[in-house]
Structure formats: C-alpha cells, structure tokens
Amino acid sequence: MSKPKVFVTRKILDRGMEMIQQFCDADIWLDDLPPSRQVLSERVRGKEGLLSLLTDNIDAGVMDAAGKNLKVISNHAVGYDNIDIAAATRRRIPVGNTPGILTDATADFAFTLLLSSARRITEADHFVRSGLWKTWGPTLMLGADISGATLGIIGFGRIGQAVAKRAEGFNMQVLFYDPNLNELVPGVNAHPVNLDILLHQSDFISIHTPLTVQTRHLINKAAFDKMKPNAILVNTARGAVIDPSALYTALKNKRIQAAALDVTESEPIPLDSPLLELENLILCPHIASASNSTRARMSIMAAENLIAGLKGEKLPNCVNSEIYD
Ligand code: DGY
C-alpha cells in the first residue's frame, strides 16, 4: 500500500522526522531557510499532509495550491498565527499545534531575559571583553532589583502562569492581565488586574499573549506612556504584540529603562533597524523553546498530529476542533 504524501517545510529533530518517514512518503525541504511562497505552493501540490513551521505563511492560497487531497496541517509550534485558521476550518482541514511541552523552556527563557536585562548581563560582557573594566567600583553597572519588584504578566495561559511560579521564587509580586481569565488561579500567586493598572504598577512586564487582531501592537505609544520609567519589558510571545517604532522611542528617550526581546515584528530583525543601536535592549533570535528535549518533544507532537490527520483520526492537539462537530 502506498504511503500518504506529505510536505515537510524544514528538517525537524530526528525523533519526529523518523516517525514521519516511517508512515509517510515525505518530501522534505532541506534548506536552512524557509521555502519561498512559490516553492511552498509548488511542493505542497497534491499532498495529503503539510508539516509547517512558524516561518511559513499558510494561507488560503497555499491550501488551494495543495488541492482537495490536503487532510491535515501540523504546525511545529504552539503559536499558529502563521496559519489562516478560518480558511482551514472552511475547508474542514484540521490544524495541529504543540501546546504544553514548551511551557517550561519558554518560561525559563523569559526569566533569563528578565534577569539579564535587570542586571545588564550583555552590557557587562561587552564591557569586560572590550577592555573597559579597570577596577571594582561602587557604582559600576548598577542594575534593577528583582526581589520585591512587581512583575506584570500579559497573557496568563500556561506560559504566563509558569513565569509567575518562577517569580514567586524570586520574591516578586505578580499581577496579570488576561481578558480570557479574570480570576485567581489556584496554586499560582498572582492577582488579576486590568491592563492600565498592570502598565502603571509593574517594574517588569512580560508578554505571553498570542498574536491576534486584538493583541497586534497592544504595546504601543499609549501603553509605553503608562509604564514606570524604571520598567523593563520582556517579550517571548510574538514580536508584533509590540509596536517597534514606539518601543524605539520609549527606549531611546529612556521613557522605560530597558527591554529584552526573543521575538520581533520582522524576523530576522532588519540589520538597519534603529533598535539595533540601543544599549538598553537585548535581542535574541526566537529561541525560547530551543532546548534539546523541548524541540525533540515538539517534533514528536507535530509528527503525531500529522499522522493522526492522515489516518483520518482526531488530532491529539487540534486548534480548530470544531471541524469535528
Ligand atoms: C511557538 O511554538 O509558538 C514558539 O514561538 C516557538 O517554539
């Protein structure tokens, strides 16, 4: 019996890759860079399954290019703003994602950014390497206090809550804003507040909301104007939640103290972006989930979703499960 044909838009970790190759006739894009839209549309043609990455824009055009045989789209990510879910749902194509397994890695990384920014780790490293360090000094590289500070978490799902648990160990007071969750969460020491209160009262703000029409540029000039001058902003969610030009102005004019971003509106951030000039900004290349075991588990979960869809079974993690109703 012939195996179902699938297109995999990048090589993922071996565990998932092996599962896919065992069950499918897999056309794998082996380049380090994502396939262009034209290549994607050509290679997906006639396939029954598509395994995509967050760098692939899977819209109605791509689904139509695949044709009527397309049975499943499995996204190798928990976020799925790169996929037109409504278009998939209209075509009754289930879309899978990888929730839960990257919670700890992402929360760890958000905290790494928070601590690094507060204690100026990248600046300090640069200071030492460039020979500027002459002696120990009472005012050398003073940073923000963490213990006793207030952390505001925007988006209080799995990852936001995991960040709150880490903050408790650092003796921080935690506020959260989440329009879908407006009550205390058992076992998590954090208080629900509205966005204005969070912006006004937080020393640190960490973003953990998905990118939606409502959250695009949620952190704009008006939001920066409400923040404390000592505020430090951390983003490990999606870059477009922050308006980059408002961020530039806020950091440049010291309207807030600093920011640390794992994600930016354009990825990679253009090398001529003015944000790159700023010393009070840490930039990372979207690696919050990049730990060995997390990426291995993501590959397995993405493979499981893909294979379930090809078998006509309900995906273990489906973002548009209403198609099964
Ligand atoms: C996701 O899964 O959405 C992260 O951004 C990358 O792992």
XYZ file of C-alpha atoms and ligand atoms in Angstrom:
332
model
C 0.000 0.000 0.000
C 1.430 3.403 -0.911
C 2.240 5.826 1.852
C 0.463 9.204 2.091
C 2.419 12.047 0.504
C 3.359 14.958 2.749
C 5.431 18.109 2.500
C 7.639 18.983 5.479
C 8.860 22.577 5.227
C 12.136 22.045 7.164
C 14.070 19.214 8.723
C 12.873 18.825 12.316
C 14.553 16.803 15.088
C 15.171 13.122 14.335
C 12.548 11.626 16.649
C 9.679 13.291 14.811
C 11.369 13.022 11.434
C 11.702 9.230 11.811
C 8.015 8.854 12.699
C 7.047 10.860 9.620
C 9.334 8.954 7.279
C 8.085 5.635 8.584
C 4.445 6.458 7.931
C 4.627 8.879 5.008
C 6.168 9.458 1.633
C 7.806 12.687 2.825
C 9.062 15.479 0.617
C 11.344 17.391 2.984
C 12.645 20.919 2.387
C 16.284 20.555 3.475
C 17.425 24.145 3.147
C 18.213 26.157 6.300
C 15.975 28.967 5.078
C 12.221 28.511 4.638
C 10.836 27.692 1.187
C 9.640 30.732 -0.752
C 5.922 31.105 -1.231
C 6.268 29.914 -4.814
C 8.251 26.823 -3.819
C 5.842 26.103 -0.971
C 2.865 26.303 -3.330
C 4.559 24.016 -5.842
C 5.801 21.425 -3.379
C 2.514 21.174 -1.470
C 0.583 20.400 -4.657
C -1.245 17.074 -4.407
C -0.017 16.391 -0.855
C -2.268 14.908 1.837
C -0.341 16.411 4.715
C 1.659 19.547 5.417
C 4.052 19.993 8.320
C 4.747 23.715 8.641
C 6.928 25.957 10.781
C 6.049 29.350 12.199
C 8.098 30.879 9.372
C 5.648 29.570 6.746
C 2.633 31.644 5.862
C -0.076 29.052 5.315
C -2.986 30.960 3.857
C -5.942 30.027 1.670
C -3.747 30.267 -1.441
C -1.363 27.618 -0.132
C -4.277 25.374 0.883
C -5.769 25.734 -2.594
C -2.383 25.031 -4.171
C -2.280 21.778 -2.183
C -5.670 20.850 -3.590
C -8.562 18.820 -2.332
C -6.440 15.942 -1.030
C -4.998 18.017 1.813
C -6.173 16.311 5.012
C -4.080 17.913 7.729
C -1.785 20.823 8.582
C 0.533 20.239 11.515
C 2.344 23.316 12.818
C 5.617 22.677 14.602
C 4.847 25.399 17.191
C 2.347 26.217 19.866
C 1.541 29.545 18.161
C -0.403 29.371 14.919
C -0.723 32.990 13.790
C 1.129 31.961 10.605
C -1.894 29.898 9.530
C -5.254 31.156 8.322
C -7.285 29.006 10.689
C -10.636 30.242 9.344
C -9.598 29.201 5.833
C -8.551 25.752 7.097
C -11.793 25.368 9.032
C -13.876 26.305 5.971
C -12.064 23.528 4.098
C -12.522 21.186 7.092
C -8.769 20.746 7.385
C -7.665 20.131 10.979
C -4.708 22.208 12.159
C -2.416 20.815 14.857
C -0.024 22.630 17.217
C 2.336 21.702 20.062
C 0.983 23.102 23.350
C 2.245 22.340 26.856
C 5.609 20.827 26.087
C 7.402 24.124 25.578
C 5.924 25.848 28.626
C 8.904 25.383 30.950
C 11.576 26.123 28.352
C 9.788 29.325 27.332
C 9.136 30.438 30.915
C 12.785 29.737 31.780
C 13.868 31.850 28.850
C 11.511 34.721 29.702
C 13.045 34.723 33.160
C 16.543 34.561 31.705
C 15.775 37.691 29.686
C 14.224 39.400 32.701
C 17.275 38.722 34.878
C 19.762 39.510 32.110
C 18.127 42.810 31.337
C 17.762 43.807 35.007
C 21.397 43.000 35.778
C 22.739 44.218 32.402
C 24.456 40.952 31.501
C 25.046 41.626 27.791
C 26.364 45.141 28.501
C 28.636 43.768 31.237
C 30.012 41.056 28.957
C 30.754 43.618 26.273
C 32.341 45.926 28.887
C 34.774 43.221 30.017
C 35.669 41.945 26.534
C 36.332 45.402 25.177
C 38.861 46.190 27.931
C 36.774 48.870 29.637
C 36.912 47.127 33.041
C 39.587 48.876 35.135
C 38.593 48.143 38.733
C 35.737 47.145 41.050
C 33.598 50.234 41.671
C 30.658 51.102 43.962
C 28.604 52.463 41.064
C 29.801 50.097 38.352
C 26.936 48.676 36.262
C 24.165 49.223 38.787
C 21.066 47.299 37.821
C 17.443 46.860 38.786
C 16.374 44.998 41.927
C 14.390 41.855 41.334
C 13.469 40.743 44.825
C 10.453 42.744 45.970
C 9.720 44.121 42.488
C 6.340 43.852 40.756
C 6.068 41.688 37.657
C 3.116 42.253 35.317
C 2.286 39.329 33.049
C 0.227 39.998 29.923
C -1.495 36.770 28.879
C -1.951 34.275 31.697
C -2.122 30.923 29.973
C 0.245 28.035 30.606
C 3.446 30.003 29.947
C 2.364 33.153 31.781
C 1.476 31.049 34.839
C 4.813 29.217 34.668
C 6.581 32.597 34.677
C 4.523 33.606 37.740
C 5.690 30.480 39.591
C 9.319 31.348 38.861
C 8.701 34.929 40.050
C 7.426 33.649 43.392
C 10.828 32.055 43.995
C 12.412 35.459 43.388
C 10.125 37.068 45.940
C 8.318 39.188 43.339
C 4.755 40.402 43.492
C 2.861 39.244 40.385
C -0.019 40.964 38.576
C -1.599 39.583 35.461
C -3.850 40.822 32.694
C -5.755 38.316 30.621
C -9.180 39.183 29.193
C -9.992 35.468 28.993
C -9.143 34.798 32.623
C -10.160 37.276 35.241
C -9.823 35.356 38.467
C -7.197 33.922 40.770
C -5.638 30.705 39.524
C -5.338 28.013 42.225
C -1.717 27.306 43.111
C -0.410 30.452 41.417
C 0.335 33.524 43.484
C -0.795 36.318 41.132
C -3.509 38.970 41.079
C -5.741 39.772 38.100
C -5.794 43.469 37.139
C -6.807 45.488 34.107
C -4.150 46.421 31.555
C -3.875 50.033 32.714
C -3.155 49.028 36.308
C -0.615 46.464 35.145
C 1.184 49.032 32.996
C 1.155 51.667 35.739
C 2.332 49.416 38.588
C 4.805 46.918 37.103
C 8.577 47.150 37.359
C 8.858 44.270 34.894
C 6.349 43.378 32.182
C 6.465 40.014 30.428
C 4.316 39.283 27.366
C 2.723 35.836 26.946
C -0.309 36.501 24.807
C -0.865 35.007 21.352
C -0.798 37.356 18.373
C -4.361 38.161 17.332
C -6.171 41.111 15.795
C -6.721 42.378 19.361
C -3.116 41.996 20.536
C -1.276 43.334 17.456
C 0.591 46.462 18.671
C -1.129 46.167 22.066
C 2.068 47.654 23.451
C 2.063 50.961 21.589
C 2.952 54.560 22.459
C -0.079 54.917 24.719
C 0.954 51.791 26.617
C 4.576 52.934 26.992
C 3.321 56.284 28.295
C 1.597 54.456 31.152
C 4.678 52.458 32.199
C 7.022 53.360 35.039
C 10.312 54.984 33.958
C 12.160 52.032 35.506
C 10.019 49.442 33.676
C 11.736 46.571 31.878
C 9.758 44.891 29.090
C 10.279 41.243 28.100
C 8.711 39.564 25.062
C 8.934 35.847 24.320
C 5.495 35.610 22.627
C 5.160 37.251 19.210
C 7.028 40.346 18.070
C 4.055 42.148 16.581
C 2.418 42.489 20.012
C 4.805 45.455 20.382
C 4.849 48.435 18.024
C 8.580 48.575 17.185
C 8.737 52.304 16.498
C 7.001 53.082 19.806
C 9.474 50.730 21.501
C 12.403 52.515 19.873
C 11.164 55.919 21.060
C 10.463 54.656 24.583
C 13.936 53.102 24.933
C 15.822 55.896 23.203
C 14.172 58.589 25.343
C 14.517 56.428 28.478
C 10.717 56.528 28.841
C 11.269 52.976 30.102
C 14.522 51.526 31.361
C 15.142 48.544 29.107
C 13.671 45.712 27.071
C 14.634 42.158 26.169
C 13.079 40.536 23.133
C 13.215 36.984 21.869
C 10.767 37.918 19.119
C 10.469 40.909 16.795
C 7.844 42.057 14.339
C 10.061 41.101 11.367
C 12.181 38.023 11.880
C 15.058 38.285 11.464
C 15.066 41.914 12.562
C 16.399 44.016 9.630
C 20.037 44.960 10.184
C 19.210 48.601 9.547
C 16.580 48.650 12.289
C 17.261 51.561 14.689
C 16.533 49.153 17.551
C 19.956 47.614 16.970
C 21.648 50.847 18.062
C 20.199 50.710 21.560
C 22.282 49.580 24.522
C 19.266 49.128 26.765
C 17.833 46.389 24.552
C 18.696 42.675 24.460
C 17.786 40.832 21.257
C 17.622 37.069 20.746
C 16.701 35.079 17.616
C 13.376 33.480 18.710
C 14.949 30.674 20.740
C 12.819 30.491 23.893
C 11.724 26.920 23.148
C 15.145 25.887 21.867
C 16.166 23.338 24.480
C 17.140 19.840 23.379
C 14.302 17.908 24.979
C 11.687 20.553 24.186
C 12.469 20.583 20.486
C 12.573 16.761 20.445
C 9.116 16.639 22.043
C 7.830 19.295 19.657
C 8.977 17.179 16.714
C 7.168 14.128 18.107
C 3.958 16.036 18.813
C 3.987 17.614 15.360
C 4.519 14.152 13.817
C 1.689 12.678 15.905
C -0.706 15.387 14.760
C 0.311 14.907 11.136
C -0.065 11.125 11.221
C -3.398 11.242 13.062
C -4.764 13.605 10.404
C -3.557 11.361 7.600
C -5.272 8.385 9.246
C -8.489 10.391 9.484
C -8.255 10.366 13.279
C -8.840 13.351 15.549
C -5.570 15.246 16.060
C -4.203 14.897 19.618
C -3.773 18.708 19.638
C -6.110 20.472 17.282
C -6.675 24.244 17.220
C -9.882 24.106 15.166
C -11.545 21.055 16.707
C -14.968 22.499 15.790
C -14.464 20.811 12.407
C -15.166 17.506 14.184
C -18.601 18.660 15.438
C 5.997 28.580 19.313
O 5.987 27.349 19.413
O 4.993 29.215 19.000
C 7.271 29.290 19.639
O 7.232 30.615 19.301
C 8.466 28.619 19.009
O 8.645 27.398 19.593
